[in-house]
CSV table of C-alpha atoms and ligand atoms in Angstrom, one decimal:
chain,number,residue,atom,x,y,z
U,1,MET,CA,98.5,104.4,84.7
U,2,ASP,CA,97.2,100.8,84.7
U,3,LYS,CA,99.9,99.6,82.6
U,4,ASN,CA,102.5,100.2,85.4
U,5,PHE,CA,100.9,97.4,87.4
U,6,GLN,CA,102.2,93.7,87.0
U,7,GLU,CA,99.9,91.1,85.9
U,8,GLU,CA,100.3,87.5,87.0
U,9,GLN,CA,99.8,84.4,84.8
U,10,PHE,CA,96.3,82.9,85.7
U,11,THR,CA,97.1,79.8,87.8
U,12,GLY,CA,93.5,79.3,89.2
U,13,ILE,CA,94.1,81.5,92.1
U,14,THR,CA,94.8,85.2,91.2
U,15,THR,CA,97.4,87.0,93.4
U,16,PHE,CA,98.6,90.5,92.6
U,17,THR,CA,102.1,92.0,92.7
U,18,PRO,CA,102.2,94.5,94.3
U,19,PRO,CA,99.5,93.5,96.4
U,20,LEU,CA,96.0,94.9,95.4
U,21,TYR,CA,95.6,97.4,98.5
U,22,LYS,CA,99.2,98.9,97.5
U,23,GLN,CA,97.8,99.2,93.8
U,24,ARG,CA,94.9,101.2,95.2
U,25,TYR,CA,97.1,103.4,97.3
U,26,GLN,CA,99.5,104.1,94.4
U,27,PHE,CA,96.6,104.9,92.2
U,28,ILE,CA,95.8,107.8,94.7
U,29,LYS,CA,99.2,108.8,94.9
U,30,ASP,CA,99.4,109.2,91.1
U,31,LEU,CA,96.2,111.2,91.2
U,32,VAL,CA,97.6,113.6,93.9
U,33,GLY,CA,100.7,113.8,91.6
U,34,LYS,CA,98.1,114.8,88.8
U,35,TYR,CA,95.8,117.2,90.7
U,36,LYS,CA,98.1,118.5,93.3
U,37,PRO,CA,95.4,118.9,95.9
U,38,LYS,CA,96.2,120.9,99.1
U,39,LYS,CA,93.5,119.5,101.2
U,40,VAL,CA,92.8,115.6,101.1
U,41,ALA,CA,90.3,113.7,103.3
U,42,ASP,CA,90.0,109.9,103.3
U,43,LEU,CA,86.7,108.6,104.3
U,44,GLY,CA,86.8,105.1,105.9
U,45,CYS,CA,90.5,105.5,106.6
U,46,ALA,CA,90.7,102.5,108.9
U,47,ASP,CA,94.2,102.2,110.3
U,48,CYS,CA,95.3,105.4,108.4
U,49,THR,CA,97.8,103.5,106.0
U,50,LEU,CA,96.7,105.6,103.0
U,51,LEU,CA,96.9,108.9,105.1
U,52,TRP,CA,100.4,107.8,106.3
U,53,MET,CA,101.6,107.4,102.5
U,54,LEU,CA,99.9,110.8,101.6
U,55,LYS,CA,101.8,112.7,104.3
U,56,PHE,CA,104.9,112.5,102.3
U,57,CYS,CA,103.4,114.3,99.3
U,58,SER,CA,104.7,117.7,99.4
U,59,CYS,CA,101.6,119.5,97.9
U,60,ILE,CA,99.4,118.4,100.7
U,61,GLU,CA,99.0,120.8,103.6
U,62,VAL,CA,95.8,119.3,105.2
U,63,LEU,CA,95.1,115.6,105.6
U,64,ALA,CA,92.0,114.3,107.3
U,65,GLY,CA,90.8,110.8,108.2
U,66,LEU,CA,87.3,109.7,109.0
U,67,ASP,CA,86.2,106.3,110.2
U,68,VAL,CA,83.1,105.1,112.0
U,69,CYS,CA,85.2,102.6,114.0
U,70,ALA,CA,87.3,104.4,116.7
U,71,SER,CA,89.4,101.4,117.6
U,72,VAL,CA,90.7,100.8,114.2
U,73,LEU,CA,91.3,104.5,113.9
U,74,LYS,CA,93.4,104.6,117.1
U,75,GLU,CA,95.4,101.5,116.2
U,76,LYS,CA,98.1,103.0,114.4
U,77,MET,CA,97.2,106.6,114.3
U,78,HIS,CA,100.5,107.7,116.1
U,79,ARG,CA,102.4,107.0,113.0
U,80,LEU,CA,100.9,110.3,111.8
U,81,SER,CA,102.8,112.2,114.3
U,82,PRO,CA,105.8,114.2,113.5
U,83,LEU,CA,109.1,112.6,113.9
U,84,PRO,CA,112.3,114.1,115.7
U,85,GLY,CA,113.6,114.9,112.1
U,86,ASP,CA,110.7,116.8,111.2
U,87,TYR,CA,111.6,119.3,114.1
U,88,LEU,CA,115.3,119.2,113.2
U,89,GLN,CA,114.5,120.3,109.7
U,90,PRO,CA,111.1,121.7,109.3
U,91,ALA,CA,109.6,121.4,106.0
U,92,GLU,CA,108.6,124.5,103.9
U,93,ARG,CA,105.0,123.5,103.6
U,94,SER,CA,102.6,123.3,106.4
U,95,LEU,CA,100.9,120.1,107.3
U,96,THR,CA,98.1,119.5,109.7
U,97,VAL,CA,96.7,115.8,110.1
U,98,THR,CA,93.4,115.2,111.7
U,99,LEU,CA,91.4,112.1,112.5
U,100,HIS,CA,87.7,112.1,113.1
U,101,HIS,CA,85.4,109.5,114.5
U,102,GLY,CA,82.1,109.5,112.7
U,103,SER,CA,80.1,108.3,109.8
U,104,VAL,CA,79.8,109.4,106.1
U,105,ALA,CA,76.2,109.3,106.8
U,106,HIS,CA,76.5,112.6,108.8
U,107,LYS,CA,77.6,115.9,107.8
U,108,ASP,CA,80.2,118.0,109.8
U,109,SER,CA,81.6,121.4,108.8
U,110,CYS,CA,85.1,120.0,109.5
U,111,MET,CA,84.8,118.2,106.2
U,112,LEU,CA,84.3,121.4,104.1
U,113,GLY,CA,86.9,122.9,101.7
U,114,PHE,CA,88.7,119.7,100.6
U,115,ASP,CA,90.1,119.5,97.1
U,116,LEU,CA,90.3,115.7,97.0
U,117,VAL,CA,88.1,113.1,98.9
U,118,THR,CA,89.0,109.4,98.7
U,119,CYS,CA,86.7,106.5,99.5
U,120,ILE,CA,88.8,103.4,99.1
U,121,GLU,CA,86.7,100.3,99.6
U,122,LEU,CA,84.2,102.1,101.7
U,123,ILE,CA,80.9,102.0,100.1
U,124,GLU,CA,80.4,98.2,100.2
U,125,HIS,CA,80.5,98.5,103.9
U,126,LEU,CA,77.6,101.0,104.1
U,127,GLU,CA,74.1,99.9,105.1
U,128,GLN,CA,71.4,100.7,102.6
U,129,SER,CA,70.2,103.7,104.8
U,130,GLU,CA,73.9,105.0,104.8
U,131,LEU,CA,74.5,104.4,101.3
U,132,LYS,CA,71.3,106.5,100.5
U,133,LYS,CA,72.7,109.5,102.4
U,134,PHE,CA,76.4,109.2,101.1
U,135,PRO,CA,75.9,111.0,97.8
U,136,GLU,CA,74.4,114.1,99.5
U,137,VAL,CA,77.2,114.2,102.2
U,138,VAL,CA,80.2,113.6,99.9
U,139,PHE,CA,79.1,115.4,96.6
U,140,GLY,CA,76.4,117.7,97.9
U,141,PHE,CA,77.9,119.0,101.2
U,142,MET,CA,81.6,118.3,101.0
U,143,ALA,CA,81.7,119.0,97.3
U,144,PRO,CA,85.4,118.7,96.7
U,145,SER,CA,87.0,119.1,93.3
U,146,VAL,CA,87.8,115.4,93.0
U,147,VAL,CA,86.1,112.3,94.5
U,148,VAL,CA,87.7,108.9,94.0
U,149,ILE,CA,85.6,105.8,94.9
U,150,SER,CA,86.7,102.3,94.7
U,151,THR,CA,84.8,99.0,95.3
U,152,PRO,CA,85.1,95.5,94.5
U,153,ASN,CA,84.2,94.3,91.0
U,154,SER,CA,81.9,91.3,91.7
U,155,GLU,CA,82.5,90.0,88.1
U,156,PHE,CA,86.1,89.2,89.3
U,157,ASN,CA,85.1,87.2,92.3
U,158,SER,CA,85.1,83.9,90.6
U,159,LEU,CA,88.9,84.2,90.1
U,160,LEU,CA,89.5,84.8,93.6
U,161,SER,CA,90.2,81.9,96.0
U,162,GLY,CA,87.7,81.3,98.9
U,163,VAL,CA,85.2,83.9,97.9
U,164,MET,CA,81.7,82.4,98.6
U,165,LEU,CA,79.4,85.5,98.7
U,166,PHE,CA,81.4,88.5,99.2
U,167,ARG,CA,85.2,89.2,99.6
U,168,HIS,CA,84.8,90.3,103.2
U,169,PRO,CA,82.3,89.4,105.9
U,170,ASP,CA,81.4,93.0,106.6
U,171,HIS,CA,80.5,93.8,102.8
U,172,LYS,CA,76.8,94.7,102.6
U,173,PHE,CA,76.9,94.2,98.8
U,174,GLU,CA,79.3,93.8,96.0
U,175,TRP,CA,78.5,95.4,92.4
U,176,ASN,CA,79.3,94.3,89.0
U,177,ARG,CA,80.6,97.1,86.6
U,178,ALA,CA,77.1,97.9,85.3
U,179,GLN,CA,75.6,98.3,88.8
U,180,PHE,CA,78.5,100.5,90.1
U,181,GLN,CA,78.7,102.5,86.9
U,182,SER,CA,75.0,103.3,86.8
U,183,TRP,CA,75.0,104.3,90.5
U,184,ALA,CA,78.2,106.5,89.7
U,185,LEU,CA,76.8,108.2,86.6
U,186,GLU,CA,73.3,109.0,88.4
U,187,THR,CA,75.3,110.6,91.4
U,188,ALA,CA,77.5,112.5,89.2
U,189,ARG,CA,74.6,113.8,87.1
U,190,CYS,CA,72.7,114.9,90.2
U,191,TYR,CA,75.6,116.8,91.7
U,192,ASP,CA,77.3,118.2,88.6
U,193,TYR,CA,80.3,116.0,88.4
U,194,SER,CA,81.8,114.1,85.5
U,195,VAL,CA,82.9,110.6,86.1
U,196,GLU,CA,85.6,108.3,84.5
U,197,PHE,CA,85.9,104.6,85.2
U,198,THR,CA,89.1,102.6,85.7
U,199,GLY,CA,90.5,100.2,88.3
U,200,VAL,CA,93.5,98.1,89.4
U,201,GLY,CA,94.2,94.6,89.7
U,202,HIS,CA,94.4,93.4,86.1
U,203,PRO,CA,92.4,90.3,85.2
U,204,PRO,CA,94.6,87.2,84.1
U,205,ARG,CA,95.4,86.9,80.3
U,206,GLY,CA,92.5,85.4,78.5
U,207,MET,CA,90.0,86.7,81.3
U,208,GLU,CA,90.0,90.3,80.4
U,209,ASN,CA,86.3,90.5,79.9
U,210,VAL,CA,85.9,90.4,83.8
U,211,GLY,CA,87.4,93.8,84.2
U,212,PHE,CA,89.6,94.9,87.0
U,213,CYS,CA,89.5,93.3,90.5
U,214,THR,CA,88.8,96.7,92.0
U,215,GLN,CA,86.7,99.1,90.1
U,216,ILE,CA,87.4,102.8,90.6
U,217,GLY,CA,85.3,106.0,89.6
U,218,VAL,CA,87.2,109.3,89.4
U,219,PHE,CA,84.6,112.2,89.9
U,220,VAL,CA,85.6,115.6,88.9
U,221,ARG,CA,83.4,118.6,89.8
U,222,LYS,CA,82.2,120.5,86.7
U,223,TYR,CA,82.1,123.9,88.0
U,224,PRO,CA,84.4,125.7,90.4
U,225,GLN,CA,83.1,126.1,94.0
U,226,THR,CA,82.6,129.6,95.3
U,227,SER,CA,83.8,130.4,98.7
U,228,GLU,CA,80.2,130.9,99.8
U,229,SER,CA,79.3,127.3,98.8
U,230,ALA,CA,82.2,125.9,100.9
U,231,GLN,CA,80.5,127.2,103.9
U,232,PRO,CA,77.8,125.3,105.6
U,233,ARG,CA,74.3,126.8,104.7
U,234,GLU,CA,72.9,126.6,108.1
U,235,PRO,CA,75.2,126.0,111.2
U,236,THR,CA,75.8,122.3,111.6
U,237,GLU,CA,76.4,120.8,114.9
U,238,ALA,CA,79.6,118.9,115.2
U,239,ALA,CA,78.7,115.3,114.2
U,240,TYR,CA,82.2,113.9,114.4
U,241,LYS,CA,84.6,113.5,117.3
U,242,THR,CA,88.1,114.6,116.7
U,243,VAL,CA,90.5,111.8,118.0
U,244,PHE,CA,93.8,113.0,116.8
U,245,LYS,CA,95.4,116.1,115.5
U,246,ALA,CA,99.1,116.7,114.6
U,247,VAL,CA,100.4,120.0,113.4
U,248,TYR,CA,103.9,119.5,111.7
U,249,PRO,CA,106.7,122.0,112.4
U,250,SER,CA,107.0,124.2,109.1
U,251,LEU,CA,109.0,127.0,108.0
U,252,LYS,CA,105.5,128.9,107.3
U,253,ASP,CA,105.5,129.2,111.1
U,254,GLU,CA,107.8,132.2,112.2
U,255,LYS,CA,109.2,130.3,115.1
U,256,TYR,CA,110.8,127.6,113.0
U,257,LEU,CA,111.6,130.0,110.2
U,258,ARG,CA,113.6,132.3,112.7
U,259,ASN,CA,115.6,129.2,114.1
U,260,ALA,CA,116.2,128.0,110.4
U,261,VAL,CA,117.5,131.5,109.2
U,262,VAL,CA,119.6,132.1,112.2
U,263,GLY,CA,121.1,128.5,111.7
U,264,GLU,CA,121.9,129.3,107.9
U,265,VAL,CA,123.2,132.8,108.8
U,266,ILE,CA,125.7,131.5,111.3
U,267,PHE,CA,126.7,128.7,108.9
U,268,ALA,CA,127.2,131.1,105.8
U,269,ALA,CA,129.1,133.7,108.1
U,270,GLN,CA,131.3,130.8,109.4
U,271,ILE,CA,132.2,129.7,105.8
U,272,ILE,CA,133.2,133.2,104.9
U,273,LYS,CA,135.0,133.9,108.1
U,274,ARG,CA,136.9,130.5,107.7
U,275,SER,CA,137.8,131.2,104.0
U,276,LEU,CA,138.9,134.7,104.8
U,277,THR,CA,141.2,133.8,107.7
U,278,ASP,CA,142.8,131.0,105.7
U,279,ARG,CA,143.6,133.4,103.1
U,280,LEU,CA,145.2,135.8,105.6
U,281,MET,CA,147.0,133.0,107.2
U,282,LEU,CA,148.4,131.8,103.8
U,283,GLU,CA,149.6,135.4,102.9
U,284,HIS,CA,151.1,135.6,106.3
U,285,GLU,CA,153.0,132.5,105.8
U,286,GLU,CA,154.1,133.5,102.2
U,287,TYR,CA,155.5,136.9,103.1
U,288,ASN,CA,156.2,136.2,106.7
U,289,ASP,CA,155.0,139.6,107.4
U,290,ASP,CA,154.0,141.4,110.6
U,291,PRO,CA,150.3,140.7,111.3
U,292,ALA,CA,149.9,144.1,112.9
U,293,GLU,CA,151.2,145.7,109.7
U,294,ARG,CA,149.3,143.4,107.3
U,295,LYS,CA,147.3,145.3,104.6
U,296,PHE,CA,143.9,143.7,104.1
U,297,GLN,CA,143.3,144.7,100.5
U,298,PRO,CA,145.6,142.2,98.6
U,299,SER,CA,144.1,139.2,100.5
U,300,ILE,CA,140.4,140.4,99.8
U,301,ASN,CA,140.8,140.6,96.1
U,302,CYS,CA,141.8,136.8,95.9
U,303,PHE,CA,139.1,136.2,98.6
U,304,SER,CA,136.4,137.7,96.6
U,305,GLU,CA,136.9,135.1,93.9
U,306,ASP,CA,136.3,132.4,96.7
U,307,LEU,CA,133.3,134.3,97.8
U,308,GLY,CA,132.0,134.8,94.3
U,309,ARG,CA,131.8,131.0,94.1
U,310,LEU,CA,130.2,130.5,97.3
U,311,VAL,CA,127.3,132.9,96.5
U,312,GLY,CA,127.2,132.2,92.8
U,313,LYS,CA,127.6,135.9,91.6
U,314,HIS,CA,129.9,138.6,91.2
U,315,VAL,CA,131.0,140.1,94.7
U,316,GLU,CA,130.7,143.9,94.6
U,317,GLU,CA,132.7,146.1,96.8
U,318,SER,CA,130.1,146.6,99.4
U,319,MET,CA,129.8,142.9,99.8
U,320,LYS,CA,133.4,142.3,100.8
U,321,PRO,CA,133.9,141.3,104.4
U,322,PHE,CA,136.6,142.9,106.4
U,323,VAL,CA,138.5,142.5,109.5
U,324,ASN,CA,139.2,145.0,112.3
U,325,GLY,CA,141.2,143.7,115.1
U,326,ASN,CA,139.9,140.4,116.2
U,327,VAL,CA,136.6,141.1,114.7
U,328,VAL,CA,135.4,139.9,111.2
U,329,TYR,CA,132.6,142.0,109.7
U,330,ILE,CA,130.6,140.2,107.0
U,331,PRO,CA,128.0,142.5,105.3
U,332,LEU,CA,124.4,141.2,105.4
U,333,THR,CA,124.2,141.8,101.8
U,334,THR,CA,126.8,139.0,101.3
U,335,ILE,CA,124.9,136.6,103.6
U,336,PHE,CA,121.6,137.3,101.9
U,337,SER,CA,123.3,136.3,98.5
U,338,PHE,CA,123.5,132.8,99.9
U,339,PRO,CA,120.8,130.9,98.0
U,340,LYS,CA,119.2,129.3,100.9
U,341,VAL,CA,119.1,132.4,103.1
U,342,ASN,CA,117.7,134.2,100.0
U,343,ARG,CA,115.1,131.7,99.6
U,344,LEU,CA,114.0,131.5,103.2
U,345,CYS,CA,113.8,135.3,103.8
U,346,GLY,CA,113.0,136.8,100.6
U,347,THR,CA,114.1,140.4,101.5
U,348,LEU,CA,116.9,141.9,103.2
U,349,ASP,CA,114.7,143.5,105.6
U,350,LYS,CA,113.1,140.1,106.5
U,351,LEU,CA,116.5,138.6,107.1
U,352,ARG,CA,117.4,141.5,109.3
U,353,GLU,CA,114.1,141.1,111.3
U,354,LEU,CA,114.5,137.2,111.6
U,355,ILE,CA,117.9,137.4,113.0
U,356,ALA,CA,117.4,140.4,115.3
U,357,GLY,CA,118.6,139.7,118.9
U,358,LYS,CA,119.9,136.3,117.9
U,359,VAL,CA,123.1,137.4,115.8
U,360,THR,CA,125.5,140.1,116.8
U,361,LEU,CA,125.3,143.0,114.2
U,362,SER,CA,127.4,146.0,113.7
U,363,SER,CA,126.2,149.2,115.1
U,364,ASP,CA,124.6,150.3,111.9
U,365,GLY,CA,123.2,147.0,111.4
U,366,SER,CA,124.6,146.3,108.1
U,367,ALA,CA,127.1,143.6,108.9
U,368,VAL,CA,127.3,140.4,111.0
U,369,MET,CA,130.2,140.5,113.6
U,370,PHE,CA,132.4,137.5,114.5
U,371,ASN,CA,134.9,137.7,117.2
U,372,THR,CA,137.8,135.4,116.4
U,373,GLU,CA,139.5,135.9,119.8
U,374,HIS,CA,137.9,132.9,121.7
U,375,GLU,CA,138.3,130.8,118.7
U,376,ASN,CA,142.1,131.4,118.8
U,377,GLU,CA,142.2,130.5,122.3
U,378,GLU,CA,140.4,127.2,121.6
U,379,ASN,CA,142.7,126.5,118.8
T,1,LIG,N1,90.0,102.6,103.3
T,1,LIG,C1,90.7,101.5,103.9
T,1,LIG,C2,89.7,100.5,104.6
T,1,LIG,C3,88.6,100.0,103.9
T,1,LIG,S1,87.5,99.1,105.1
T,1,LIG,C4,91.4,100.8,102.9
T,1,LIG,O1,91.5,101.0,101.9
T,1,LIG,O2,92.2,99.8,103.4
T,1,LIG,C5,86.2,100.0,105.3
T,1,LIG,C6,86.3,101.1,106.4
T,1,LIG,O3,85.2,101.8,106.4
T,1,LIG,C7,86.4,100.4,107.8
T,1,LIG,O4,87.5,100.9,108.5
T,1,LIG,C8,85.1,100.8,108.4
T,1,LIG,O5,85.2,100.9,109.7
T,1,LIG,C9,84.8,102.0,107.7
T,1,LIG,N2,83.4,102.4,107.6
T,1,LIG,C10,82.3,101.5,107.6
T,1,LIG,N3,81.2,102.3,107.6
T,1,LIG,C11,81.4,103.7,107.7
T,1,LIG,C12,80.8,104.9,107.9
T,1,LIG,N4,79.4,104.9,107.9
T,1,LIG,N5,81.4,106.0,107.9
T,1,LIG,C13,82.6,106.0,108.0
T,1,LIG,N6,83.6,104.8,107.8
T,1,LIG,C14,82.8,103.7,107.7
């Protein structure tokens, strides 16, 4: 993972390309790619930049952020709201994003059941009393499958410009690798996790002995969690205040699924109808026959080749559309063969249920009916 990050020649002042915070976020994105968590919580999420990046990871269905500072949390939280495009084309997955105001020193049942918990540059901001409670809250209570903790590696500080004591005035401490690793190993041991150490921000060439600028511990729970242990042991009072919640439009929600399916059905039916009427028109021109006398059968044989290409399979007799006067009948089985309709509905019965009342069907419910009369008037 680390080899993807660029390293700068040591010039006395170390800078990183991409910037260090982006390397930390990229590390988390890579981890999401590896573990495919459905539920991710970012503790000490500040202005929600990492959460905003994670909302594009399609495996994630629940995103939560927690920060003790309400004003920084609210600064840019509206970027986490769905955009008009999300409504125009709802995603297949569901996604809920929630932001909580509160401290990692307190337990709240809203933080139960997560797969991945990230704590990026958080622990060094904790007071001694908070740091003491942190392992029990995160590893004991939340107990996600994976926890990622990043924190500055103080051994790197001499290579950074302008760092006197700590890298940030709000830091309560900065640990060297031995200090972080002994804390992490002890925490992992207490709560049955394994931990591996890595980092981002390569040291300059010749200075490798200082280690990464940001040190990272990836903790993985040793034993699977039972559904019972994901529940609070005693009813806990809500310690956090929810300050933001966005539920993204999703095809998992029947309301959006219905709209999407109706749209796809009309689209598929229009293509079939247009292809069919083009064929008939062509034939009419070729033979200059009387439309009233026109026999449908010769056209449909040629047409079924077109249709076969559209649905990507052999078109059986029962799937062939037919014309009666001004009405084109397109069997539902044909529309169901369109890959997107098929994927969205799963079964023919579900297709019928989803379009009921929205698309005109033949009296036996087996075909979609299209009246070409008004269309001709428009033309
Ligand atoms: N994770 C972000 C922000 C790091 S700064 C990033 O990578 O850029 C640390 C953040 O932790 C700040 O936003 C601060 O308000 C928050 N924080 C400090 N103490 C906290 C606590 N006890 N509980 C929750 N958040 C805390």
